Amino acid sequence: AQTVTQSQPEMSVQEAETVTLSCTYDTSESDYYLFWYKQPPSRQMILVIRQEAYKQQNATENRFSVNFQKAAKSFSLKISDSQLGDAAMYFCAYRSGTTGANNLFFGTGTRLTVIP
Amino acid sequence: KAGVTQTPRYLIKTRGQQVTLSCSPISGHRSVSWYQQTPGQGLQFLFEYFSETQRNKGNFPGRFSGRQFSNSRSEMNVSTLELGDSALYLCASSLAPGPGALNEQFFGPGTRLTVL
């Protein structure tokens, strides 16, 4: 079974600084998708960024970028120029690309605090 | 386009009762997945529906069931409620299941169930 590990339960960053959240995963599949979701206090899960495993280029969405290391099974999220609105729980998630199943496997989350 | 809606947002029940939660996907989305979020177990996949058929099921007891209607709206039911069923229940919709990258899942705000 696929497992997703987030080893940092909590992280903090000064406003306008950069922070990196870590995620590792375990899978025997070669085709899969990785996601970072943000869950603010409102509890609404919001997709931040996604990465297709077959793409070597790291995904980027404005201030958010990933460092995808397929061989190491690592998928970290970098947030640049951190803003107060970035404070939230961040979940790393995996979805199979081979089984056709739509379900996501989530990590335990990292709570990000942004210090003004 | 309206997002995923879930009703009710909050629910309080007592042990032994049953509960039904509702999820309306984004217009045009035909796949609906349900997740349970608790502080202890994190985010866990419950089941996925597409075209009124359950495609995939997580590791939950038979007390948890669901269904999908012809308009893609979905309901989940929990019978004989236990204290441990207290959780945030999240619904996510996507265009269709399958390995394609377009199967981005969009989450609703969740239903907070408290079992007393």
CSV table of C-alpha atoms in Angstrom, one decimal:
chain,number,residue,atom,x,y,z
A,1,ALA,CA,0.0,0.0,0.0
A,2,GLN,CA,1.1,3.5,-0.6
A,3,THR,CA,2.2,5.6,2.4
A,4,VAL,CA,2.9,9.3,2.6
A,5,THR,CA,5.1,10.7,5.4
A,6,GLN,CA,5.3,14.2,6.6
A,7,SER,CA,8.0,14.4,9.3
A,8,GLN,CA,7.4,18.0,10.4
A,9,PRO,CA,4.3,18.3,12.5
A,10,GLU,CA,4.8,22.1,12.8
A,11,MET,CA,6.8,24.7,11.0
A,12,SER,CA,7.1,28.4,11.3
A,13,VAL,CA,8.3,31.1,9.0
A,14,GLN,CA,8.7,34.9,9.2
A,15,GLU,CA,6.5,36.9,6.9
A,16,ALA,CA,8.2,37.4,3.5
A,17,GLU,CA,10.7,34.6,4.1
A,18,THR,CA,10.9,31.2,2.4
A,19,VAL,CA,10.0,27.9,4.0
A,20,THR,CA,10.2,24.3,2.8
A,21,LEU,CA,7.8,21.5,3.9
A,22,SER,CA,9.0,17.9,3.5
A,23,CYS,CA,7.1,14.9,2.2
A,24,THR,CA,8.3,11.4,1.4
A,25,TYR,CA,6.2,8.6,0.0
A,26,ASP,CA,6.5,4.9,-0.6
A,27,THR,CA,5.1,3.2,-3.7
A,28,SER,CA,6.0,0.5,-6.1
A,29,GLU,CA,4.1,2.2,-9.0
A,30,SER,CA,5.9,4.1,-11.7
A,31,ASP,CA,2.9,6.2,-12.7
A,32,TYR,CA,1.3,8.4,-10.0
A,33,TYR,CA,0.4,12.0,-9.1
A,34,LEU,CA,1.5,14.0,-6.1
A,35,PHE,CA,-0.3,16.9,-4.5
A,36,TRP,CA,0.0,19.5,-1.8
A,37,TYR,CA,-3.3,20.6,-0.3
A,38,LYS,CA,-3.7,23.5,2.1
A,39,GLN,CA,-6.3,23.4,4.9
A,40,PRO,CA,-6.9,26.8,6.6
A,41,PRO,CA,-8.9,27.2,9.8
A,42,SER,CA,-12.0,27.2,7.7
A,43,ARG,CA,-11.3,23.5,7.1
A,44,GLN,CA,-11.8,23.8,3.3
A,45,MET,CA,-9.1,21.8,1.5
A,46,ILE,CA,-7.5,23.8,-1.3
A,47,LEU,CA,-5.2,22.3,-3.9
A,48,VAL,CA,-1.9,24.2,-3.9
A,49,ILE,CA,0.1,22.4,-6.5
A,50,ARG,CA,0.4,19.0,-8.3
A,51,GLN,CA,3.1,17.0,-9.9
A,52,GLU,CA,2.8,14.2,-12.4
A,53,ALA,CA,5.5,11.6,-11.8
A,54,TYR,CA,6.3,11.2,-15.4
A,55,LYS,CA,7.3,14.9,-15.6
A,56,GLN,CA,10.9,15.7,-14.7
A,57,GLN,CA,10.3,19.4,-14.4
A,58,ASN,CA,9.3,20.6,-11.0
A,59,ALA,CA,5.8,22.2,-10.8
A,60,THR,CA,5.5,25.8,-10.0
A,61,GLU,CA,2.5,27.9,-9.1
A,62,ASN,CA,3.3,31.5,-8.3
A,63,ARG,CA,5.0,31.6,-4.9
A,64,PHE,CA,4.7,27.8,-4.5
A,65,SER,CA,7.1,25.3,-6.1
A,66,VAL,CA,8.1,21.7,-5.5
A,67,ASN,CA,11.3,19.8,-5.4
A,68,PHE,CA,10.3,16.4,-6.8
A,69,GLN,CA,13.0,13.7,-6.4
A,70,LYS,CA,11.5,10.6,-7.9
A,71,ALA,CA,14.4,8.2,-7.1
A,72,ALA,CA,14.4,9.4,-3.5
A,73,LYS,CA,10.6,9.4,-3.4
A,74,SER,CA,10.6,12.9,-2.0
A,75,PHE,CA,8.2,15.7,-2.8
A,76,SER,CA,8.9,18.9,-0.8
A,77,LEU,CA,6.9,22.2,-1.1
A,78,LYS,CA,8.7,25.5,-1.1
A,79,ILE,CA,6.7,28.6,-0.2
A,80,SER,CA,8.5,31.9,-1.2
A,81,ASP,CA,7.7,35.3,0.2
A,82,SER,CA,5.4,33.9,2.8
A,83,GLN,CA,2.3,35.7,3.6
A,84,LEU,CA,0.0,35.7,6.6
A,85,GLY,CA,-2.7,34.0,4.5
A,86,ASP,CA,-0.3,31.0,4.0
A,87,ALA,CA,-0.8,30.0,7.6
A,88,ALA,CA,-2.6,26.6,7.5
A,89,MET,CA,-2.2,22.9,7.7
A,90,TYR,CA,-0.5,21.5,4.6
A,91,PHE,CA,-1.1,18.0,3.5
A,92,CYS,CA,0.9,16.0,1.0
A,93,ALA,CA,-1.1,13.5,-1.0
A,94,TYR,CA,-0.6,10.6,-3.4
A,95,ARG,CA,-2.8,9.2,-6.1
A,96,SER,CA,-2.2,6.2,-8.2
A,97,GLY,CA,-1.8,6.7,-11.9
A,98,THR,CA,-2.1,3.0,-12.8
A,99,THR,CA,-5.1,1.6,-10.9
A,100,GLY,CA,-7.5,4.2,-12.1
A,101,ALA,CA,-8.6,4.7,-8.5
A,102,ASN,CA,-9.3,8.2,-7.6
A,103,ASN,CA,-8.6,8.0,-3.9
A,104,LEU,CA,-5.9,10.1,-2.3
A,105,PHE,CA,-3.5,8.9,0.3
A,106,PHE,CA,-2.6,11.7,2.7
A,107,GLY,CA,0.2,12.4,5.0
A,108,THR,CA,-0.4,13.5,8.6
A,109,GLY,CA,0.1,17.2,7.7
A,110,THR,CA,2.3,20.1,8.7
A,111,ARG,CA,1.0,23.0,10.6
A,112,LEU,CA,2.5,26.2,9.2
A,113,THR,CA,2.6,29.4,11.3
A,114,VAL,CA,3.5,32.7,9.7
A,115,ILE,CA,5.1,35.2,12.0
A,116,PRO,CA,4.4,38.9,11.2
B,1,LYS,CA,-19.3,27.8,-11.2
B,2,ALA,CA,-20.5,26.8,-7.7
B,3,GLY,CA,-18.1,24.7,-5.7
B,4,VAL,CA,-18.7,21.4,-3.9
B,5,THR,CA,-21.5,21.8,-1.3
B,6,GLN,CA,-22.0,19.7,1.8
B,7,THR,CA,-25.0,19.6,4.1
B,8,PRO,CA,-25.4,19.9,6.9
B,9,ARG,CA,-22.3,21.7,8.0
B,10,TYR,CA,-22.6,20.6,11.6
B,11,LEU,CA,-24.4,17.7,13.2
B,12,ILE,CA,-24.7,16.4,16.7
B,13,LYS,CA,-25.9,12.8,17.3
B,14,THR,CA,-25.9,10.3,20.1
B,15,ARG,CA,-24.4,6.8,20.1
B,16,GLY,CA,-26.5,4.3,18.4
B,17,GLN,CA,-28.2,6.7,16.1
B,18,GLN,CA,-27.7,6.9,12.3
B,19,VAL,CA,-26.8,9.9,10.2
B,20,THR,CA,-27.0,10.8,6.5
B,21,LEU,CA,-24.6,13.4,5.0
B,22,SER,CA,-25.1,14.9,1.6
B,23,CYS,CA,-22.7,16.2,-1.0
B,24,SER,CA,-23.4,18.0,-4.3
B,25,PRO,CA,-20.5,18.0,-6.7
B,26,ILE,CA,-19.4,20.8,-9.0
B,27,SER,CA,-21.6,21.0,-12.0
B,28,GLY,CA,-20.3,18.5,-14.6
B,29,HIS,CA,-18.3,16.5,-12.2
B,30,ARG,CA,-19.4,12.9,-12.1
B,31,SER,CA,-17.0,11.4,-9.5
B,32,VAL,CA,-17.5,11.8,-5.8
B,33,SER,CA,-15.2,10.7,-3.1
B,34,TRP,CA,-15.6,10.8,0.7
B,35,TYR,CA,-12.9,11.1,3.3
B,36,GLN,CA,-13.0,11.1,7.1
B,37,GLN,CA,-10.7,13.4,9.0
B,38,THR,CA,-9.9,12.9,12.7
B,39,PRO,CA,-7.0,14.2,14.9
B,40,GLY,CA,-5.9,10.6,15.6
B,41,GLN,CA,-6.2,8.9,12.2
B,42,GLY,CA,-5.8,11.9,9.9
B,43,LEU,CA,-7.4,11.9,6.5
B,44,GLN,CA,-8.7,8.5,5.4
B,45,PHE,CA,-10.5,7.5,2.3
B,46,LEU,CA,-14.0,6.1,2.7
B,47,PHE,CA,-15.4,5.4,-0.8
B,48,GLU,CA,-15.7,6.7,-4.3
B,49,TYR,CA,-18.7,6.8,-6.6
B,50,PHE,CA,-19.0,7.3,-10.3
B,51,SER,CA,-22.1,6.8,-12.4
B,52,GLU,CA,-24.1,5.7,-9.4
B,53,THR,CA,-21.6,2.9,-8.7
B,54,GLN,CA,-19.2,2.4,-5.9
B,55,ARG,CA,-15.8,2.1,-7.6
B,56,ASN,CA,-13.5,2.0,-4.6
B,57,LYS,CA,-13.8,1.5,-0.9
B,58,GLY,CA,-11.5,2.2,2.0
B,59,ASN,CA,-11.0,0.2,5.1
B,60,PHE,CA,-14.1,1.1,7.1
B,61,PRO,CA,-16.7,-1.1,8.7
B,62,GLY,CA,-20.0,-1.9,6.9
B,63,ARG,CA,-21.8,0.7,9.1
B,64,PHE,CA,-20.4,3.2,6.6
B,65,SER,CA,-22.3,3.2,3.3
B,66,GLY,CA,-23.0,5.6,0.5
B,67,ARG,CA,-24.8,6.0,-2.7
B,68,GLN,CA,-24.8,8.3,-5.7
B,69,PHE,CA,-27.8,9.6,-7.6
B,70,SER,CA,-28.3,10.1,-11.3
B,71,ASN,CA,-27.5,13.8,-10.9
B,72,SER,CA,-24.1,12.9,-9.3
B,73,ARG,CA,-25.2,14.0,-5.9
B,74,SER,CA,-24.0,11.7,-3.2
B,75,GLU,CA,-25.0,10.7,0.3
B,76,MET,CA,-23.1,8.8,2.9
B,77,ASN,CA,-24.8,7.0,5.8
B,78,VAL,CA,-23.3,5.9,9.1
B,79,SER,CA,-25.5,3.6,11.1
B,80,THR,CA,-25.2,2.7,14.8
B,81,LEU,CA,-23.0,5.7,15.6
B,82,GLU,CA,-20.0,5.2,17.9
B,83,LEU,CA,-18.1,7.9,19.7
B,84,GLY,CA,-15.1,7.3,17.4
B,85,ASP,CA,-17.2,8.3,14.4
B,86,SER,CA,-16.9,12.0,15.5
B,87,ALA,CA,-15.0,13.6,12.7
B,88,LEU,CA,-15.0,16.0,9.8
B,89,TYR,CA,-16.4,14.3,6.8
B,90,LEU,CA,-15.1,15.7,3.5
B,91,CYS,CA,-16.5,15.2,0.1
B,92,ALA,CA,-14.5,15.7,-3.1
B,93,SER,CA,-15.6,15.8,-6.7
B,94,SER,CA,-13.8,15.4,-9.9
B,95,LEU,CA,-14.6,15.1,-13.6
B,96,ALA,CA,-14.3,11.4,-13.8
B,97,PRO,CA,-12.2,8.6,-12.4
B,98,GLY,CA,-9.2,7.1,-14.2
B,99,PRO,CA,-5.5,7.8,-14.4
B,100,GLY,CA,-5.8,11.1,-16.3
B,101,ALA,CA,-4.2,14.2,-14.9
B,102,LEU,CA,-7.5,16.1,-15.2
B,103,ASN,CA,-8.9,14.2,-12.2
B,104,GLU,CA,-8.1,17.0,-9.9
B,105,GLN,CA,-10.3,16.7,-6.8
B,106,PHE,CA,-12.1,19.7,-5.4
B,107,PHE,CA,-13.2,19.5,-1.8
B,108,GLY,CA,-16.3,20.7,-0.1
B,109,PRO,CA,-16.2,22.5,3.3
B,110,GLY,CA,-17.0,19.3,5.2
B,111,THR,CA,-19.6,18.2,7.7
B,112,ARG,CA,-18.5,18.2,11.3
B,113,LEU,CA,-20.2,15.3,13.0
B,114,THR,CA,-20.1,15.0,16.8
B,115,VAL,CA,-21.3,11.8,18.5
B,116,LEU,CA,-22.2,12.1,22.2
